[in-house]
Amino acid sequence: LAKTTQPISMDSYEGQEVNITCSHNNIATNDYITWYQQFPSQGPRFIIQGYKTKVTNEVASLFIPADRKSSTLSLPRVSLSDTAVYYCLVAPPENFNKFYFGSGTKLNVKP
Amino acid sequence: DVKVTQSSRYLVKRTGEKVFLECVQDMDHENMFWYRQDPGLGLRLIYFSYDVKMKEKGDIPEGYSVSREKKERFSLILESASTNQTSMYLCASSSGQGRSPLHFGNGTRLTVT
């Protein structure tokens, strides 16, 4: 089971780009990297998923280096509404009981 | 858009009561999950189900049971509620295909007094 390490918290200001890095040194060959966002009093929400290189969608980008031992979630031009906890998960997609959420990164966006 | 609905947002029960938490999803997903979330401990998997009438224990199944009689509904049962089961309970679903992400409900905050 690939454990992940993320910063406990980060501060940013509105309009800035925010990069949250997740370390997963023992990632396995068939593991995917998935990021979720959670607002207070809500369940986590899927943001983005990738295997290698770069993935981009309308919300974020995910950068994965060649060795795949880390990944970086990039949020362009954050707003106050991006204040949330962000979780990085590493798991093979078919192993449902291997989704380890950890404590996530609390992103605080200031005006 | 996938919708996962948990029957109660807040619930207060007494120690020893039998508690039912209900979850319904509307996307015909094969897989359903129950997590609990506690400060400093993140989300921990209690049980999951990959098909009707099928269930698998997660990391912390003690004190809980589940029921999946229909594909869209997954119930979490606390046989005899205890104060250490006070928590936020989150239900999720996913399709059975490859890299399908988890879709979560908004949670039930259970307080056991």
Short mmCIF file of N, CA, C and O in Angstrom, two decimals, chain B residues 20-103:
data_model
loop_
_atom_site.label_atom_id
_atom_site.label_comp_id
_atom_site.label_asym_id
_atom_site.label_seq_id
_atom_site.Cartn_x
_atom_site.Cartn_y
_atom_site.Cartn_z
N PHE B 20 -29.39 3.02 12.22
CA PHE B 20 -29.33 2.74 10.79
C PHE B 20 -28.97 4.02 10.05
O PHE B 20 -29.64 5.02 10.17
N LEU B 21 -27.92 3.94 9.25
CA LEU B 21 -27.58 5.04 8.35
C LEU B 21 -27.80 4.55 6.93
O LEU B 21 -27.27 3.51 6.53
N GLU B 22 -28.60 5.33 6.20
CA GLU B 22 -28.99 4.91 4.86
C GLU B 22 -28.29 5.74 3.79
O GLU B 22 -28.08 6.94 3.96
N CYS B 23 -27.98 5.08 2.69
CA CYS B 23 -27.32 5.75 1.57
C CYS B 23 -27.90 5.22 0.27
O CYS B 23 -28.04 4.01 0.09
N VAL B 24 -28.22 6.15 -0.63
CA VAL B 24 -28.77 5.77 -1.93
C VAL B 24 -28.00 6.49 -3.03
O VAL B 24 -27.71 7.68 -2.91
N GLN B 25 -27.65 5.76 -4.09
CA GLN B 25 -27.00 6.38 -5.24
C GLN B 25 -27.84 6.13 -6.49
O GLN B 25 -28.52 5.11 -6.60
N ASP B 26 -27.76 7.09 -7.42
CA ASP B 26 -28.69 7.05 -8.56
C ASP B 26 -27.99 6.76 -9.89
O ASP B 26 -28.55 7.01 -10.95
N MET B 27 -26.76 6.24 -9.84
CA MET B 27 -26.02 6.04 -11.09
C MET B 27 -25.77 4.57 -11.40
O MET B 27 -24.89 4.25 -12.19
N ASP B 28 -26.47 3.69 -10.76
CA ASP B 28 -26.31 2.26 -11.06
C ASP B 28 -24.88 1.77 -10.81
O ASP B 28 -24.38 0.89 -11.51
N HIS B 29 -24.23 2.36 -9.83
CA HIS B 29 -22.86 1.97 -9.52
C HIS B 29 -22.81 0.62 -8.82
O HIS B 29 -23.64 0.32 -7.97
N GLU B 30 -21.79 -0.17 -9.19
CA GLU B 30 -21.63 -1.48 -8.56
C GLU B 30 -21.10 -1.37 -7.13
O GLU B 30 -21.46 -2.14 -6.26
N ASN B 31 -20.19 -0.43 -6.92
CA ASN B 31 -19.47 -0.37 -5.65
C ASN B 31 -20.01 0.71 -4.73
O ASN B 31 -20.26 1.84 -5.15
N MET B 32 -20.15 0.37 -3.48
CA MET B 32 -20.55 1.36 -2.47
C MET B 32 -19.70 1.19 -1.22
O MET B 32 -19.22 0.08 -0.93
N PHE B 33 -19.51 2.29 -0.52
CA PHE B 33 -18.55 2.34 0.60
C PHE B 33 -19.13 3.12 1.77
O PHE B 33 -19.90 4.05 1.58
N TRP B 34 -18.70 2.74 2.95
CA TRP B 34 -18.94 3.55 4.14
C TRP B 34 -17.60 3.89 4.79
O TRP B 34 -16.79 3.01 5.07
N TYR B 35 -17.40 5.19 5.01
CA TYR B 35 -16.23 5.70 5.71
C TYR B 35 -16.70 6.45 6.96
O TYR B 35 -17.81 6.96 7.01
N ARG B 36 -15.79 6.57 7.92
CA ARG B 36 -16.00 7.53 8.98
C ARG B 36 -14.82 8.49 8.97
O ARG B 36 -13.70 8.12 8.61
N GLN B 37 -15.11 9.72 9.35
CA GLN B 37 -14.08 10.75 9.32
C GLN B 37 -13.99 11.41 10.69
O GLN B 37 -14.98 11.92 11.20
N ASP B 38 -12.81 11.38 11.25
CA ASP B 38 -12.56 11.96 12.56
C ASP B 38 -11.36 12.89 12.48
O ASP B 38 -10.41 12.63 11.74
N PRO B 39 -11.39 13.98 13.23
CA PRO B 39 -10.27 14.94 13.21
C PRO B 39 -8.94 14.24 13.49
O PRO B 39 -8.81 13.48 14.44
N GLY B 40 -7.96 14.52 12.65
CA GLY B 40 -6.63 13.96 12.84
C GLY B 40 -6.45 12.54 12.35
O GLY B 40 -5.34 12.04 12.27
N LEU B 41 -7.56 11.88 12.00
CA LEU B 41 -7.47 10.48 11.55
C LEU B 41 -7.87 10.33 10.09
O LEU B 41 -7.78 9.22 9.54
N GLY B 42 -8.30 11.39 9.45
CA GLY B 42 -8.70 11.30 8.05
C GLY B 42 -9.92 10.44 7.86
O GLY B 42 -10.74 10.25 8.77
N LEU B 43 -10.07 9.89 6.67
CA LEU B 43 -11.18 9.00 6.37
C LEU B 43 -10.73 7.56 6.54
O LEU B 43 -9.67 7.17 6.03
N ARG B 44 -11.53 6.78 7.22
CA ARG B 44 -11.22 5.37 7.42
C ARG B 44 -12.37 4.52 6.89
O ARG B 44 -13.53 4.80 7.19
N LEU B 45 -12.00 3.49 6.13
CA LEU B 45 -13.00 2.65 5.48
C LEU B 45 -13.57 1.65 6.48
O LEU B 45 -12.83 0.89 7.11
N ILE B 46 -14.89 1.62 6.58
CA ILE B 46 -15.56 0.70 7.50
C ILE B 46 -15.94 -0.59 6.77
O ILE B 46 -15.55 -1.69 7.18
N TYR B 47 -16.70 -0.46 5.72
CA TYR B 47 -17.13 -1.58 4.89
C TYR B 47 -17.27 -1.09 3.46
O TYR B 47 -17.49 0.08 3.21
N PHE B 48 -17.19 -2.04 2.53
CA PHE B 48 -17.57 -1.72 1.17
C PHE B 48 -18.29 -2.90 0.55
O PHE B 48 -18.23 -4.04 1.06
N SER B 49 -18.96 -2.64 -0.55
CA SER B 49 -19.73 -3.66 -1.23
C SER B 49 -19.51 -3.51 -2.73
O SER B 49 -19.61 -2.40 -3.26
N TYR B 50 -19.23 -4.60 -3.41
CA TYR B 50 -19.00 -4.53 -4.85
C TYR B 50 -20.15 -5.14 -5.65
O TYR B 50 -20.09 -5.25 -6.86
N ASP B 51 -21.19 -5.57 -4.93
CA ASP B 51 -22.35 -6.11 -5.62
C ASP B 51 -23.47 -6.29 -4.60
O ASP B 51 -23.21 -6.30 -3.38
N VAL B 52 -24.67 -6.48 -5.09
CA VAL B 52 -25.80 -6.71 -4.19
C VAL B 52 -25.51 -7.94 -3.33
O VAL B 52 -25.01 -8.94 -3.82
N LYS B 53 -25.79 -7.80 -2.07
CA LYS B 53 -25.62 -8.85 -1.07
C LYS B 53 -24.16 -9.23 -0.82
O LYS B 53 -23.88 -10.16 -0.07
N MET B 54 -23.23 -8.51 -1.44
CA MET B 54 -21.81 -8.77 -1.19
C MET B 54 -21.26 -7.64 -0.33
O MET B 54 -21.62 -6.47 -0.50
N LYS B 55 -20.36 -8.00 0.57
CA LYS B 55 -19.75 -6.99 1.43
C LYS B 55 -18.36 -7.45 1.82
O LYS B 55 -18.07 -8.64 1.88
N GLU B 56 -17.52 -6.46 2.08
CA GLU B 56 -16.16 -6.74 2.51
C GLU B 56 -15.81 -5.79 3.64
O GLU B 56 -16.19 -4.62 3.61
N LYS B 57 -15.09 -6.29 4.62
CA LYS B 57 -14.66 -5.44 5.71
C LYS B 57 -13.57 -4.48 5.25
O LYS B 57 -12.71 -4.85 4.45
N GLY B 58 -13.64 -3.29 5.80
CA GLY B 58 -12.59 -2.32 5.57
C GLY B 58 -11.59 -2.35 6.71
O GLY B 58 -11.32 -3.40 7.28
N ASP B 59 -11.09 -1.19 7.07
CA ASP B 59 -10.06 -1.12 8.11
C ASP B 59 -10.62 -1.17 9.52
O ASP B 59 -9.95 -1.63 10.44
N ILE B 60 -11.85 -0.69 9.71
CA ILE B 60 -12.39 -0.59 11.07
C ILE B 60 -13.83 -1.09 11.13
O ILE B 60 -14.75 -0.36 11.45
N PRO B 61 -14.08 -2.37 10.87
CA PRO B 61 -15.45 -2.88 10.84
C PRO B 61 -16.07 -3.18 12.20
O PRO B 61 -17.29 -3.37 12.30
N GLU B 62 -15.28 -3.18 13.25
CA GLU B 62 -15.77 -3.60 14.56
C GLU B 62 -16.88 -2.67 15.04
O GLU B 62 -16.72 -1.46 15.05
N GLY B 63 -17.97 -3.27 15.45
CA GLY B 63 -19.10 -2.50 15.95
C GLY B 63 -20.09 -2.08 14.88
O GLY B 63 -21.10 -1.44 15.20
N TYR B 64 -19.81 -2.46 13.63
CA TYR B 64 -20.67 -2.08 12.51
C TYR B 64 -21.06 -3.31 11.70
O TYR B 64 -20.34 -4.31 11.70
N SER B 65 -22.16 -3.20 11.02
CA SER B 65 -22.52 -4.17 9.99
C SER B 65 -23.15 -3.39 8.84
O SER B 65 -23.43 -2.19 8.98
N VAL B 66 -23.33 -4.06 7.72
CA VAL B 66 -23.89 -3.38 6.55
C VAL B 66 -24.91 -4.29 5.88
O VAL B 66 -24.94 -5.50 6.10
N SER B 67 -25.70 -3.65 5.04
CA SER B 67 -26.70 -4.40 4.28
C SER B 67 -26.82 -3.79 2.90
O SER B 67 -26.91 -2.56 2.76
N ARG B 68 -26.81 -4.66 1.89
CA ARG B 68 -27.03 -4.19 0.53
C ARG B 68 -27.99 -5.16 -0.16
O ARG B 68 -27.57 -6.11 -0.81
N GLU B 69 -29.26 -4.88 -0.02
CA GLU B 69 -30.31 -5.70 -0.61
C GLU B 69 -30.64 -5.27 -2.03
O GLU B 69 -31.09 -6.07 -2.85
N LYS B 70 -30.42 -4.01 -2.32
CA LYS B 70 -30.65 -3.48 -3.66
C LYS B 70 -29.40 -2.73 -4.11
O LYS B 70 -28.65 -2.20 -3.29
N LYS B 71 -29.20 -2.68 -5.40
CA LYS B 71 -27.96 -2.10 -5.93
C LYS B 71 -27.79 -0.65 -5.53
O LYS B 71 -26.67 -0.19 -5.29
N GLU B 72 -28.87 0.10 -5.46
CA GLU B 72 -28.74 1.53 -5.22
C GLU B 72 -28.64 1.91 -3.74
O GLU B 72 -28.38 3.05 -3.42
N ARG B 73 -28.84 0.96 -2.85
CA ARG B 73 -28.93 1.28 -1.43
C ARG B 73 -27.92 0.49 -0.61
O ARG B 73 -27.80 -0.73 -0.74
N PHE B 74 -27.23 1.21 0.28
CA PHE B 74 -26.22 0.59 1.13
C PHE B 74 -26.41 1.15 2.53
O PHE B 74 -26.32 2.36 2.74
N SER B 75 -26.71 0.28 3.46
CA SER B 75 -27.03 0.71 4.83
C SER B 75 -25.90 0.34 5.78
O SER B 75 -25.33 -0.75 5.69
N LEU B 76 -25.61 1.24 6.66
CA LEU B 76 -24.64 1.00 7.74
C LEU B 76 -25.42 0.86 9.03
O LEU B 76 -26.27 1.69 9.35
N ILE B 77 -25.10 -0.17 9.78
CA ILE B 77 -25.84 -0.47 11.01
C ILE B 77 -24.89 -0.48 12.19
O ILE B 77 -23.85 -1.16 12.14
N LEU B 78 -25.23 0.29 13.19
CA LEU B 78 -24.51 0.23 14.46
C LEU B 78 -25.38 -0.60 15.40
O LEU B 78 -26.46 -0.16 15.81
N GLU B 79 -24.95 -1.79 15.68
CA GLU B 79 -25.78 -2.74 16.43
C GLU B 79 -26.11 -2.22 17.83
O GLU B 79 -27.22 -2.37 18.30
N SER B 80 -25.14 -1.62 18.47
CA SER B 80 -25.35 -1.07 19.81
C SER B 80 -24.44 0.15 19.92
O SER B 80 -23.25 0.02 20.20
N ALA B 81 -24.99 1.31 19.65
CA ALA B 81 -24.18 2.51 19.54
C ALA B 81 -23.40 2.80 20.82
O ALA B 81 -23.90 2.63 21.93
N SER B 82 -22.17 3.26 20.62
CA SER B 82 -21.34 3.66 21.75
C SER B 82 -20.80 5.06 21.49
O SER B 82 -20.77 5.53 20.35
N THR B 83 -20.36 5.71 22.54
CA THR B 83 -19.91 7.10 22.40
C THR B 83 -18.70 7.23 21.47
O THR B 83 -18.54 8.26 20.81
N ASN B 84 -17.88 6.18 21.38
CA ASN B 84 -16.72 6.26 20.48
C ASN B 84 -17.11 6.10 19.01
O ASN B 84 -16.24 6.13 18.12
N GLN B 85 -18.38 5.94 18.74
CA GLN B 85 -18.86 5.92 17.37
C GLN B 85 -19.43 7.28 16.96
O GLN B 85 -19.95 7.42 15.84
N THR B 86 -19.32 8.25 17.82
CA THR B 86 -19.64 9.63 17.44
C THR B 86 -18.65 10.06 16.37
O THR B 86 -17.45 10.03 16.58
N SER B 87 -19.19 10.43 15.20
CA SER B 87 -18.30 10.72 14.08
C SER B 87 -19.11 11.26 12.91
O SER B 87 -20.33 11.30 12.94
N MET B 88 -18.37 11.66 11.86
CA MET B 88 -19.00 11.96 10.58
C MET B 88 -18.91 10.70 9.72
O MET B 88 -17.82 10.14 9.53
N TYR B 89 -20.04 10.26 9.21
CA TYR B 89 -20.09 9.06 8.37
C TYR B 89 -20.35 9.46 6.93
O TYR B 89 -21.30 10.21 6.63
N LEU B 90 -19.51 8.96 6.05
CA LEU B 90 -19.59 9.30 4.64
C LEU B 90 -19.82 8.05 3.81
O LEU B 90 -19.11 7.06 3.94
N CYS B 91 -20.81 8.14 2.94
CA CYS B 91 -21.10 7.06 2.00
C CYS B 91 -20.54 7.46 0.64
O CYS B 91 -20.53 8.66 0.29
N ALA B 92 -20.07 6.50 -0.13
CA ALA B 92 -19.55 6.78 -1.47
C ALA B 92 -19.92 5.65 -2.41
O ALA B 92 -20.23 4.52 -1.97
N SER B 93 -19.89 5.95 -3.69
CA SER B 93 -20.12 4.91 -4.69
C SER B 93 -19.14 5.10 -5.84
O SER B 93 -18.58 6.19 -6.01
N SER B 94 -18.94 4.04 -6.60
CA SER B 94 -18.14 4.13 -7.81
C SER B 94 -18.59 3.02 -8.75
O SER B 94 -19.13 2.00 -8.32
N SER B 95 -18.36 3.25 -10.04
CA SER B 95 -18.69 2.21 -11.00
C SER B 95 -17.63 1.12 -10.91
O SER B 95 -16.57 1.31 -10.33
N GLY B 96 -17.90 -0.01 -11.49
CA GLY B 96 -16.95 -1.11 -11.39
C GLY B 96 -15.85 -1.05 -12.41
O GLY B 96 -15.05 -1.96 -12.52
N GLN B 97 -15.79 0.06 -13.17
CA GLN B 97 -14.87 0.09 -14.28
C GLN B 97 -13.59 0.83 -13.95
O GLN B 97 -13.63 1.99 -13.54
N GLY B 98 -12.48 0.13 -14.11
CA GLY B 98 -11.16 0.73 -14.07
C GLY B 98 -10.94 1.81 -13.05
O GLY B 98 -10.98 1.59 -11.85
N ARG B 99 -10.74 3.01 -13.51
CA ARG B 99 -10.28 4.08 -12.64
C ARG B 99 -11.41 5.00 -12.20
O ARG B 99 -11.19 6.16 -11.93
N SER B 100 -12.57 4.46 -12.10
CA SER B 100 -13.70 5.28 -11.70
C SER B 100 -13.49 5.90 -10.33
O SER B 100 -13.15 5.21 -9.38
N PRO B 101 -13.67 7.21 -10.20
CA PRO B 101 -13.46 7.86 -8.90
C PRO B 101 -14.62 7.58 -7.95
O PRO B 101 -15.69 7.11 -8.34
N LEU B 102 -14.40 7.88 -6.69
CA LEU B 102 -15.44 7.78 -5.68
C LEU B 102 -16.32 9.02 -5.72
O LEU B 102 -15.83 10.14 -5.88
N HIS B 103 -17.63 8.80 -5.57
CA HIS B 103 -18.58 9.90 -5.46
C HIS B 103 -19.18 9.83 -4.06
O HIS B 103 -19.78 8.82 -3.70
#
